[in-house]
Short mmCIF file of C-alpha atoms and ligand atoms in Angstrom, two decimals:
data_model
loop_
_atom_site.label_atom_id
_atom_site.label_comp_id
_atom_site.label_asym_id
_atom_site.label_seq_id
_atom_site.Cartn_x
_atom_site.Cartn_y
_atom_site.Cartn_z
CA MET W 1 -8.10 -10.38 5.40
CA ASN W 2 -8.42 -13.56 6.18
CA SER W 3 -11.95 -13.23 6.85
CA ASP W 4 -13.49 -11.70 3.52
CA PRO W 5 -16.31 -13.47 2.74
CA ARG W 6 -14.68 -13.07 -1.47
CA GLU W 7 -12.03 -16.09 -0.25
CA SER W 8 -14.54 -18.53 0.66
CA LEU W 9 -15.36 -18.17 -2.75
CA SER W 10 -16.89 -22.30 -4.26
CA ARG W 11 -13.90 -23.47 -5.80
CA ARG W 12 -13.62 -26.78 -8.03
CA ARG W 13 -9.91 -27.72 -8.38
CA PHE W 14 -8.02 -24.41 -9.50
CA VAL W 15 -10.60 -23.53 -11.29
CA GLU W 16 -12.54 -19.83 -9.22
CA LEU W 17 -16.35 -19.15 -10.11
CA ALA W 18 -16.21 -14.90 -9.69
CA SER W 19 -18.90 -13.04 -7.92
CA VAL W 20 -20.02 -11.58 -10.51
CA GLY W 21 -22.37 -10.33 -7.85
CA SER W 22 -19.82 -8.37 -5.23
CA ALA W 23 -17.76 -7.30 -7.59
CA ALA W 24 -19.94 -5.85 -9.36
CA ALA W 25 -21.24 -3.50 -6.32
CA MET W 26 -17.84 -2.82 -6.56
CA LEU W 27 -18.47 -1.10 -9.30
CA LYS W 28 -21.46 -0.11 -8.62
CA THR W 29 -23.26 -1.12 -11.64
CA PRO W 30 -26.20 -3.38 -11.62
CA SER W 31 -25.14 -6.74 -11.80
CA GLY W 32 -26.74 -9.80 -14.81
CA LEU W 33 -27.48 -7.01 -17.00
CA ALA W 34 -26.14 -7.53 -20.74
CA ALA W 35 -26.03 -3.70 -21.70
CA GLU W 36 -24.12 -3.78 -18.10
CA ALA W 37 -21.30 -4.75 -19.91
CA VAL W 38 -21.64 -2.84 -23.67
CA VAL W 39 -20.14 0.64 -21.35
CA PRO W 40 -16.84 1.49 -22.41
CA LEU W 41 -13.99 -0.16 -20.81
CA SER W 42 -12.61 3.41 -20.65
CA GLU W 43 -16.49 3.96 -18.79
CA ALA W 44 -16.16 1.43 -16.35
CA TYR W 45 -12.12 1.70 -15.41
CA PRO W 46 -10.67 4.85 -14.97
CA LEU W 47 -7.15 5.87 -14.82
CA LEU W 48 -8.43 6.76 -11.55
CA THR W 49 -9.44 6.10 -7.96
CA PRO W 50 -11.66 8.71 -5.90
CA ALA W 51 -9.87 7.59 -2.55
CA ASP W 52 -13.43 7.40 -0.98
CA GLU W 53 -14.00 4.59 -3.07
CA PHE W 54 -11.07 1.89 -2.28
CA TYR W 55 -12.12 -1.34 -1.21
CA ASP W 56 -10.95 -0.81 3.49
CA VAL W 57 -8.62 -3.71 4.73
CA SER W 58 -7.70 -2.16 8.16
CA ARG W 59 -7.50 -3.71 11.12
CA GLY W 60 -7.98 -2.49 14.62
CA LYS W 61 -10.24 -1.07 17.03
CA PRO W 62 -11.72 1.53 16.61
CA VAL W 63 -10.03 1.67 13.34
CA PRO W 64 -7.78 4.21 12.66
CA HIS W 65 -10.01 6.38 10.46
CA SER W 66 -13.10 6.14 12.54
CA LEU W 67 -11.93 9.10 15.23
CA THR W 68 -12.36 12.20 15.49
CA GLY W 69 -11.08 14.68 17.09
CA ASP W 70 -9.12 15.12 20.84
CA ALA W 71 -9.15 11.31 19.55
CA LEU W 72 -7.77 11.73 16.48
CA LYS W 73 -4.67 14.90 17.23
CA GLU W 74 -3.98 11.95 20.21
CA ALA W 75 -3.01 9.39 17.91
CA GLY W 76 -1.10 11.85 16.09
CA LEU W 77 -2.80 11.09 13.00
CA THR W 78 -3.74 14.28 12.30
CA PRO W 79 -0.42 17.22 9.88
CA GLU W 80 -0.36 19.56 13.12
CA THR W 81 0.14 16.75 14.84
CA TRP W 82 2.37 13.47 12.83
CA ARG W 83 5.91 12.57 13.35
CA LEU W 84 7.50 9.63 11.68
CA ASP W 85 10.47 8.75 14.49
CA ILE W 86 12.93 6.23 13.29
CA ALA W 87 15.34 4.81 15.37
CA ALA W 88 17.46 1.79 15.51
CA ASP W 89 17.08 -1.59 16.50
CA THR W 90 19.52 -2.64 19.48
CA ALA W 91 18.09 -5.91 19.56
CA VAL W 92 20.91 -9.09 19.53
CA ASP W 93 20.16 -11.96 19.18
CA PRO W 94 22.35 -14.44 18.44
CA PRO W 95 23.80 -16.18 16.11
CA VAL W 96 20.95 -14.27 13.71
CA ILE W 97 22.53 -11.04 14.64
CA GLN W 98 25.44 -11.21 17.02
CA ILE W 99 25.81 -6.94 16.38
CA PRO W 100 24.02 -3.97 16.70
CA ALA W 101 22.37 -2.48 14.71
CA GLN W 102 23.49 1.50 15.04
CA VAL W 103 22.33 4.68 13.26
CA GLU W 104 23.61 7.73 13.71
CA GLN W 105 21.15 10.96 13.97
CA PRO W 106 17.77 8.62 14.52
CA LEU W 107 14.86 11.11 14.06
CA SER W 108 11.57 12.66 14.33
CA ILE W 109 10.04 14.59 11.97
CA ASP W 110 6.90 16.21 11.41
CA TYR W 111 4.45 16.74 8.52
CA PRO W 112 5.70 20.76 7.65
CA THR W 113 8.99 18.91 6.93
CA LEU W 114 8.10 15.67 5.30
CA LEU W 115 6.16 18.08 2.70
CA GLU W 116 8.98 20.68 2.68
CA MET W 117 11.64 17.63 1.37
CA GLY W 118 9.47 16.97 -1.67
CA LYS W 119 9.59 21.03 -3.11
CA THR W 120 13.05 19.15 -4.40
CA HIS W 121 12.70 15.84 -3.85
CA GLY W 122 9.45 14.18 -4.13
CA VAL W 123 8.07 12.17 -6.84
CA LYS W 124 4.84 10.50 -8.50
CA TYR W 125 4.02 7.39 -9.83
CA ILE W 126 0.74 5.27 -10.60
CA LYS W 127 -0.59 2.42 -9.13
CA ALA W 128 -3.31 0.35 -8.04
CA MET W 129 -3.79 -1.44 -4.41
CA GLN W 130 -4.16 -4.77 -3.35
CA CYS W 131 -4.60 -7.72 -0.79
CA LEU W 132 -2.32 -9.71 -1.60
CA ASN W 133 -6.12 -12.18 -0.05
CA ILE W 134 -8.58 -10.79 -1.98
CA SER W 135 -8.28 -11.95 -5.83
CA GLU W 136 -9.57 -8.21 -7.17
CA PRO W 137 -7.60 -5.10 -6.52
CA LEU W 138 -9.66 -2.67 -4.04
CA GLY W 139 -8.03 1.12 -6.30
CA GLN W 140 -4.97 2.68 -8.10
CA GLY W 141 -3.90 6.30 -7.35
CA LEU W 142 -1.79 8.27 -8.31
CA TRP W 143 0.52 7.75 -5.10
CA GLU W 144 3.20 11.51 -4.25
CA GLY W 145 5.98 10.63 -1.86
CA VAL W 146 9.33 11.22 -1.06
CA LEU W 147 12.01 8.51 -1.27
CA LEU W 148 12.02 6.18 1.32
CA SER W 149 16.71 6.19 0.81
CA ASP W 150 16.07 9.34 1.22
CA VAL W 151 13.61 10.10 4.94
CA LEU W 152 16.72 7.71 5.29
CA ARG W 153 19.86 9.01 4.40
CA LEU W 154 18.80 11.82 7.04
CA CYS W 155 19.46 9.32 9.46
CA GLY W 156 23.21 10.63 9.04
CA GLU W 157 25.56 6.92 9.14
CA ILE W 158 23.80 4.06 9.76
CA GLU W 159 26.54 0.42 9.89
CA HIS W 160 25.22 -2.58 10.97
CA VAL W 161 21.46 -2.46 9.41
CA ARG W 162 20.32 -4.63 7.06
CA ARG W 163 16.68 -4.77 7.71
CA ILE W 164 13.86 -2.00 8.15
CA TYR W 165 10.50 -2.16 9.53
CA TYR W 166 8.33 0.40 9.90
CA ARG W 167 4.70 0.40 11.40
CA GLY W 168 1.33 2.59 11.27
CA PHE W 169 -1.16 4.08 14.46
CA HIS W 170 -1.85 0.86 16.36
CA ASN W 171 -4.17 2.23 19.52
CA ASN W 172 -1.11 1.66 22.31
CA ASP W 173 -2.04 -1.83 22.13
CA PRO W 174 0.27 -3.95 21.15
CA LYS W 175 -2.01 -6.24 19.94
CA GLN W 176 -3.04 -4.45 17.18
CA ILE W 177 0.32 -4.02 16.12
CA PHE W 178 0.59 -4.34 12.35
CA GLN W 179 4.04 -4.15 10.84
CA SER W 180 6.34 -4.22 7.25
CA SER W 181 9.88 -4.40 6.33
CA VAL W 182 11.61 -3.96 3.00
CA SER W 183 15.35 -5.51 3.22
CA TYR W 184 18.07 -1.94 3.14
CA THR W 185 18.75 -2.73 -0.41
CA GLN W 186 15.14 -2.37 -1.45
CA ALA W 187 14.86 0.81 0.32
CA MET W 188 17.46 1.91 -0.62
CA GLU W 189 18.58 0.96 -4.36
CA THR W 190 15.72 0.86 -7.27
CA PRO W 191 17.10 -1.42 -10.31
CA PRO W 192 16.60 1.43 -13.73
CA GLY W 193 13.04 1.76 -14.81
CA GLU W 194 11.23 0.34 -12.06
CA LEU W 195 9.47 2.52 -9.12
CA PRO W 196 11.51 2.82 -5.79
CA VAL W 197 9.64 2.79 -2.06
CA ILE W 198 7.96 6.21 -0.94
CA LEU W 199 6.33 7.82 1.67
CA ALA W 200 3.13 8.54 0.99
CA TYR W 201 2.25 12.48 1.59
CA LYS W 202 -0.98 12.60 -1.24
CA LEU W 203 -2.85 10.17 -4.00
CA ASN W 204 -4.67 11.85 -7.24
CA GLY W 205 -3.64 15.58 -6.12
CA GLU W 206 -5.45 15.62 -2.59
CA PRO W 207 -3.54 15.49 0.98
CA LEU W 208 -3.28 11.47 2.03
CA SER W 209 -6.83 10.49 2.94
CA LEU W 210 -7.09 9.44 6.99
CA GLU W 211 -8.74 6.21 5.36
CA ARG W 212 -6.56 6.12 3.19
CA GLY W 213 -3.64 6.18 5.47
CA GLY W 214 -2.89 9.50 6.19
CA PRO W 215 -0.73 11.84 6.74
CA VAL W 216 1.77 9.54 5.88
CA ARG W 217 2.24 5.74 5.18
CA MET W 218 4.98 3.83 3.73
CA LEU W 219 4.20 2.25 -0.20
CA VAL W 220 6.22 -0.66 -2.02
CA PRO W 221 4.55 -0.69 -5.45
CA TRP W 222 6.30 -4.51 -5.66
CA ALA W 223 4.52 -5.43 -3.20
CA HIS W 224 0.77 -6.02 -2.02
CA GLY W 225 -1.30 -4.25 0.06
CA PHE W 226 0.36 -5.35 3.36
CA LYS W 227 3.26 -3.82 2.95
CA SER W 228 2.24 -0.87 2.57
CA ILE W 229 1.53 0.66 6.00
CA LYS W 230 -1.42 3.53 6.60
CA TRP W 231 -1.40 5.61 9.13
CA LEU W 232 3.11 5.88 8.84
CA GLN W 233 4.78 6.40 12.31
CA GLN W 234 7.87 4.87 13.20
CA ILE W 235 11.04 3.48 11.00
CA PHE W 236 13.12 0.84 12.53
CA LEU W 237 16.71 -0.01 11.31
CA THR W 238 17.85 -2.57 12.23
CA ASN W 239 20.22 -6.24 12.06
CA ASP W 240 17.45 -8.81 12.17
CA TYR W 241 18.18 -9.77 8.66
CA ARG W 242 14.13 -12.31 8.50
CA THR W 243 11.16 -10.64 7.55
CA ASN W 244 9.22 -8.81 10.20
CA ASP W 245 6.13 -8.77 9.00
CA THR W 246 2.61 -9.61 11.19
CA TYR W 247 1.40 -10.81 7.64
CA ALA W 248 4.17 -12.77 8.19
CA LEU W 249 2.81 -14.44 10.58
CA GLN W 250 -0.50 -15.33 9.34
CA ASN W 251 0.88 -17.59 6.81
CA ASN W 252 1.31 -15.48 3.86
CA ASP W 253 4.87 -15.61 2.02
CA PRO W 254 5.84 -11.37 2.82
CA GLU W 255 8.31 -12.00 0.47
CA SER W 256 6.03 -12.41 -2.62
CA TYR W 257 5.55 -9.80 -6.25
CA LEU W 258 2.50 -8.67 -6.88
CA LYS W 259 1.90 -11.03 -9.89
CA THR W 260 -0.06 -10.50 -13.04
CA ALA W 261 -3.89 -12.12 -13.02
CA ALA W 262 -6.36 -11.54 -15.70
CA TYR W 263 -10.17 -11.55 -13.49
CA ILE W 264 -13.84 -10.46 -14.29
CA ASP W 265 -15.84 -7.62 -13.20
CA GLY W 266 -19.03 -8.58 -15.14
CA GLY W 267 -21.36 -10.44 -17.83
CA PRO W 268 -24.82 -10.41 -18.40
CA ALA W 269 -25.57 -14.01 -16.39
CA GLN W 270 -28.43 -14.70 -19.08
CA ILE W 271 -28.85 -13.49 -22.25
CA ARG W 272 -31.01 -15.07 -25.08
CA ALA W 273 -30.26 -17.09 -28.33
CA GLY W 274 -28.15 -15.19 -30.96
CA GLU W 275 -26.89 -12.41 -28.50
CA ALA W 276 -24.00 -11.55 -28.26
CA ALA W 277 -21.72 -11.63 -24.45
CA THR W 278 -19.85 -9.20 -23.30
CA ILE W 279 -17.88 -9.73 -20.24
CA ARG W 280 -15.38 -7.70 -19.29
CA GLY W 281 -12.35 -6.86 -16.21
CA GLN W 282 -9.58 -5.73 -15.61
CA VAL W 283 -5.56 -6.90 -16.34
CA ILE W 284 -3.16 -5.86 -13.11
CA SER W 285 0.70 -6.04 -13.95
CA GLY W 286 2.47 -8.05 -11.18
CA ILE W 287 6.41 -8.94 -11.26
CA SER W 288 6.15 -10.46 -15.02
CA GLY W 289 4.15 -7.63 -16.54
CA VAL W 290 1.33 -8.32 -19.68
CA ALA W 291 1.89 -9.58 -22.51
CA ARG W 292 -2.17 -9.69 -23.24
CA VAL W 293 -5.24 -10.81 -22.36
CA GLU W 294 -7.73 -13.84 -23.70
CA THR W 295 -10.48 -15.60 -23.09
CA LEU W 296 -12.07 -18.80 -23.36
CA LEU W 297 -15.56 -20.14 -23.90
CA GLN W 298 -16.58 -23.54 -23.30
CA GLN W 299 -19.67 -25.56 -22.92
CA VAL W 300 -20.55 -26.88 -19.38
CA VAL W 301 -23.68 -29.50 -18.08
CA GLY W 302 -24.52 -28.67 -14.56
CA ASP W 303 -22.73 -27.47 -11.77
CA ASP W 304 -19.13 -28.90 -13.59
CA ALA W 305 -16.61 -26.91 -14.24
CA ASP W 306 -13.27 -28.10 -15.97
CA ILE W 307 -10.15 -26.60 -15.65
CA PRO W 308 -9.78 -25.23 -19.53
CA ASP W 309 -6.53 -26.46 -21.88
CA GLU W 310 -3.81 -24.78 -21.44
CA LYS W 311 -3.75 -24.67 -25.44
CA GLY W 312 -7.27 -25.24 -25.86
CA ASP W 313 -8.92 -22.03 -28.09
CA TRP W 314 -8.12 -18.94 -25.86
CA LYS W 315 -8.32 -16.11 -27.71
CA GLU W 316 -6.98 -12.92 -27.05
CA ALA W 317 -8.75 -10.62 -25.47
CA THR W 318 -9.39 -5.96 -25.98
CA ILE W 319 -7.62 -4.42 -23.49
CA GLN W 320 -8.64 -1.16 -22.91
CA SER W 321 -6.56 1.96 -24.17
CA PRO W 322 -4.05 4.26 -22.32
CA PRO W 323 -7.10 7.41 -21.51
CA ASP W 324 -5.62 10.76 -22.56
CA TRP W 325 -3.71 11.71 -19.59
CA LYS W 326 -3.94 14.88 -19.74
CA LYS W 327 -7.74 13.71 -19.61
CA SER W 328 -7.01 11.69 -16.32
CA LEU W 329 -5.15 13.47 -14.03
CA PRO W 330 -4.98 15.34 -10.62
CA LYS W 331 -5.41 19.33 -13.06
CA GLY W 332 -2.03 20.44 -13.09
CA ILE W 333 -0.03 17.60 -13.31
CA LEU W 334 1.78 15.67 -16.59
CA SER W 335 2.05 12.07 -17.55
CA ALA W 336 6.02 13.60 -17.89
CA ASP W 337 6.46 14.27 -14.17
CA LEU W 338 5.58 11.08 -13.72
CA LEU W 339 7.90 8.20 -12.77
CA GLY W 340 6.93 4.68 -14.78
CA PHE W 341 6.68 7.84 -18.18
CA ASP W 342 8.99 9.48 -20.69
CA ALA W 343 9.52 12.71 -19.41
CA LYS W 344 10.21 14.48 -22.42
CA THR W 345 7.31 12.51 -25.24
CA GLY W 346 5.49 11.54 -21.52
CA GLU W 347 4.56 8.53 -22.66
CA PRO W 348 4.05 5.62 -20.32
CA SER W 349 7.03 3.16 -20.37
CA SER W 350 5.25 -0.38 -20.76
CA TRP W 351 0.68 -0.59 -20.89
CA PRO W 352 -0.52 -1.25 -18.81
CA LEU W 353 1.41 0.04 -15.94
CA ARG W 354 3.60 -1.17 -14.75
CA TYR W 355 2.40 -2.79 -10.68
CA ALA W 356 -1.40 -0.84 -12.30
CA THR W 357 -4.69 -2.21 -14.05
CA ALA W 358 -6.06 -1.94 -17.49
CA GLY W 359 -9.88 -2.79 -18.06
CA TRP W 360 -10.14 -5.58 -20.48
CA GLY W 361 -13.22 -6.90 -22.69
CA ALA W 362 -14.21 -9.84 -24.82
CA THR W 363 -16.90 -10.19 -27.04
CA TYR W 364 -18.19 -13.53 -27.80
CA PRO W 365 -21.40 -13.03 -30.68
CA ASN W 366 -23.74 -15.11 -32.02
CA LEU W 367 -24.46 -18.64 -29.22
CA ALA W 368 -25.63 -21.00 -28.89
CA ARG W 369 -28.97 -22.33 -26.38
CA GLY W 370 -26.78 -23.92 -23.27
CA SER W 371 -25.23 -22.13 -20.60
CA TYR W 372 -21.40 -21.95 -20.92
CA LEU W 373 -18.62 -21.07 -18.31
CA ILE W 374 -16.24 -17.70 -20.43
CA PHE W 375 -12.68 -17.89 -18.88
CA ALA W 376 -10.01 -15.48 -18.38
CA ARG W 377 -6.64 -15.30 -18.42
CA SER W 378 -3.28 -12.89 -17.75
CA VAL W 379 -0.18 -13.98 -20.42
CA ASP W 380 2.72 -11.97 -18.48
CA GLN W 381 5.93 -10.56 -20.71
CA ASN W 382 7.66 -14.05 -20.26
CA GLY W 383 4.80 -15.59 -22.08
CA PHE W 384 3.78 -17.56 -19.15
CA ALA W 385 -0.06 -17.91 -18.96
CA GLN W 386 -2.17 -17.45 -15.37
CA PRO W 387 -2.04 -19.13 -12.85
CA GLU W 388 1.70 -19.76 -13.87
CA PRO W 389 3.38 -18.73 -12.35
CA ARG W 390 1.89 -20.80 -9.54
CA ALA W 391 3.21 -20.35 -6.08
CA ILE W 392 2.13 -21.49 -2.84
CA ARG W 393 -1.45 -19.03 -2.70
CA LYS W 394 -0.63 -17.24 0.05
CA SER W 395 1.89 -15.27 -2.34
CA GLY W 396 -1.47 -13.14 -4.04
CA LYS W 397 -4.24 -14.65 -5.69
CA ASN W 398 -4.29 -15.88 -9.68
CA MET W 399 -6.66 -18.24 -9.90
CA LEU W 400 -8.44 -18.64 -13.25
CA GLN W 401 -12.57 -16.74 -12.90
CA SER W 402 -14.62 -18.39 -14.88
CA HIS W 403 -19.06 -15.72 -15.54
CA ARG W 404 -21.67 -18.41 -16.03
CA VAL W 405 -24.17 -17.77 -18.66
CA GLU W 406 -26.89 -19.34 -19.47
CA VAL W 407 -28.29 -18.84 -23.62
CA VAL W 408 -32.23 -19.54 -23.67
N1 LIG X 1 -1.74 0.18 9.92
C1 LIG X 1 -2.30 -0.60 8.58
N2 LIG X 1 -2.31 -0.97 7.29
C2 LIG X 1 -1.99 -1.15 7.22
C3 LIG X 1 -2.77 -2.32 7.65
C4 LIG X 1 -4.02 -2.56 8.37
O1 LIG X 1 -4.69 -2.88 9.41
N3 LIG X 1 -3.51 -1.51 9.45
N4 LIG X 1 -4.03 -3.29 6.62
C5 LIG X 1 -3.16 -3.65 5.22
C6 LIG X 1 -4.31 -4.59 4.02
S1 LIG X 1 -3.40 -6.27 4.05
C7 LIG X 1 -3.90 -3.95 2.45
S2 LIG X 1 -4.13 -4.94 1.37
C8 LIG X 1 -3.93 -2.57 2.21
C9 LIG X 1 -5.04 -2.00 1.59
O2 LIG X 1 -4.84 -0.50 1.49
P1 LIG X 1 -6.71 0.15 1.36
O3 LIG X 1 -7.39 -0.11 2.40
O4 LIG X 1 -5.74 2.10 1.28
O5 LIG X 1 -6.61 -0.28 -0.09
O6 LIG X 1 -4.21 -1.87 3.70
C10 LIG X 1 -1.74 -2.64 4.51
N5 LIG X 1 -1.34 -1.57 4.76
MO1 LIG X 2 -4.07 -7.31 2.17
#
């Protein structure tokens, strides 16, 4: 959210000093210990984040996942009471909308019907959740659901529809509506090798928890979290080609893609001369993919930090190896069953996985006494080093981060 405390980290121009304390707390590890960073990357960064350990970004008063008992049933947020309504938005607004959208068969689908569809049409993929306004990814899951395109096909003939917008439960209070949208094309067509928009009802092999947006949540793989509407209940098909995202009204670029970026999670605050400084973090693969992660060591005086030279002494960091899929996926789920993996070999089409995170680590041995900043950056498949490509800040956070180490 815009008020997230992690947005006000101290900065000097484009340099973002990572707050190791808050990030380490997220990982539930002690901060500032040399030993901490030495934990193997595979242990520090398990493939899947347990559903209740995602960093939660939810609006509404009360937040829908705090409802219980009858209130939860009245909200339509139990598997027995949940329904998804799909209808045309028939508004006209010349010259933008000249002809109203038409939907042959408006629908109201219940949870068992959606699950039944999933038996023949279900898909699974791994994706990290990341907020446009918070640097660190919120968590990573194995999501399962049915394609938005398959659900829309149930509506029969649809005409004059250029955009799909959708909302979740909002306490029956129009002021609390939080909605998002995709274009008709994005909903209906998926480029080969890309991941489709789905209506997700499972996370990590379990029914999607209320906190993560259950019974059913929209999942837009290439986008930041605000497109992945939780507690999904309504879909409108409209001839208004403009984005209808609540996030757009909050000064965010509603059409942004996930950005490739490396983030720093932890490292020692203080070490003794001659000891090694090992830092680590996560890299997220955005629309432009990940080629590598690099780090740069810079000696500093006082509190001043300069932007490191793009062509400076950047060294390639180690990216976590792909995990043992059998051990990392929920029981009974094979990597070959997942989108983004080869159906025969079970190998992923890229590593790090598309729209997912992996851990990275770097070690600087034998540091002499002094103060240092260690910077980290990703380099994408187009050869761009973070923070490039640098669009406006309201299209996702990919500022350069650094970690400070005192060698005493
Ligand atoms: N209904 C609803 N869906 C929502 C939100 C919300 O406030 N209400 N927040 C969005 C934002 S901005 C983000 S970043 C993600 C966060 O997902 P998470 O809480 O599962 O980590 O949910 C998105 N979906
Ligand atoms: Mo967000």
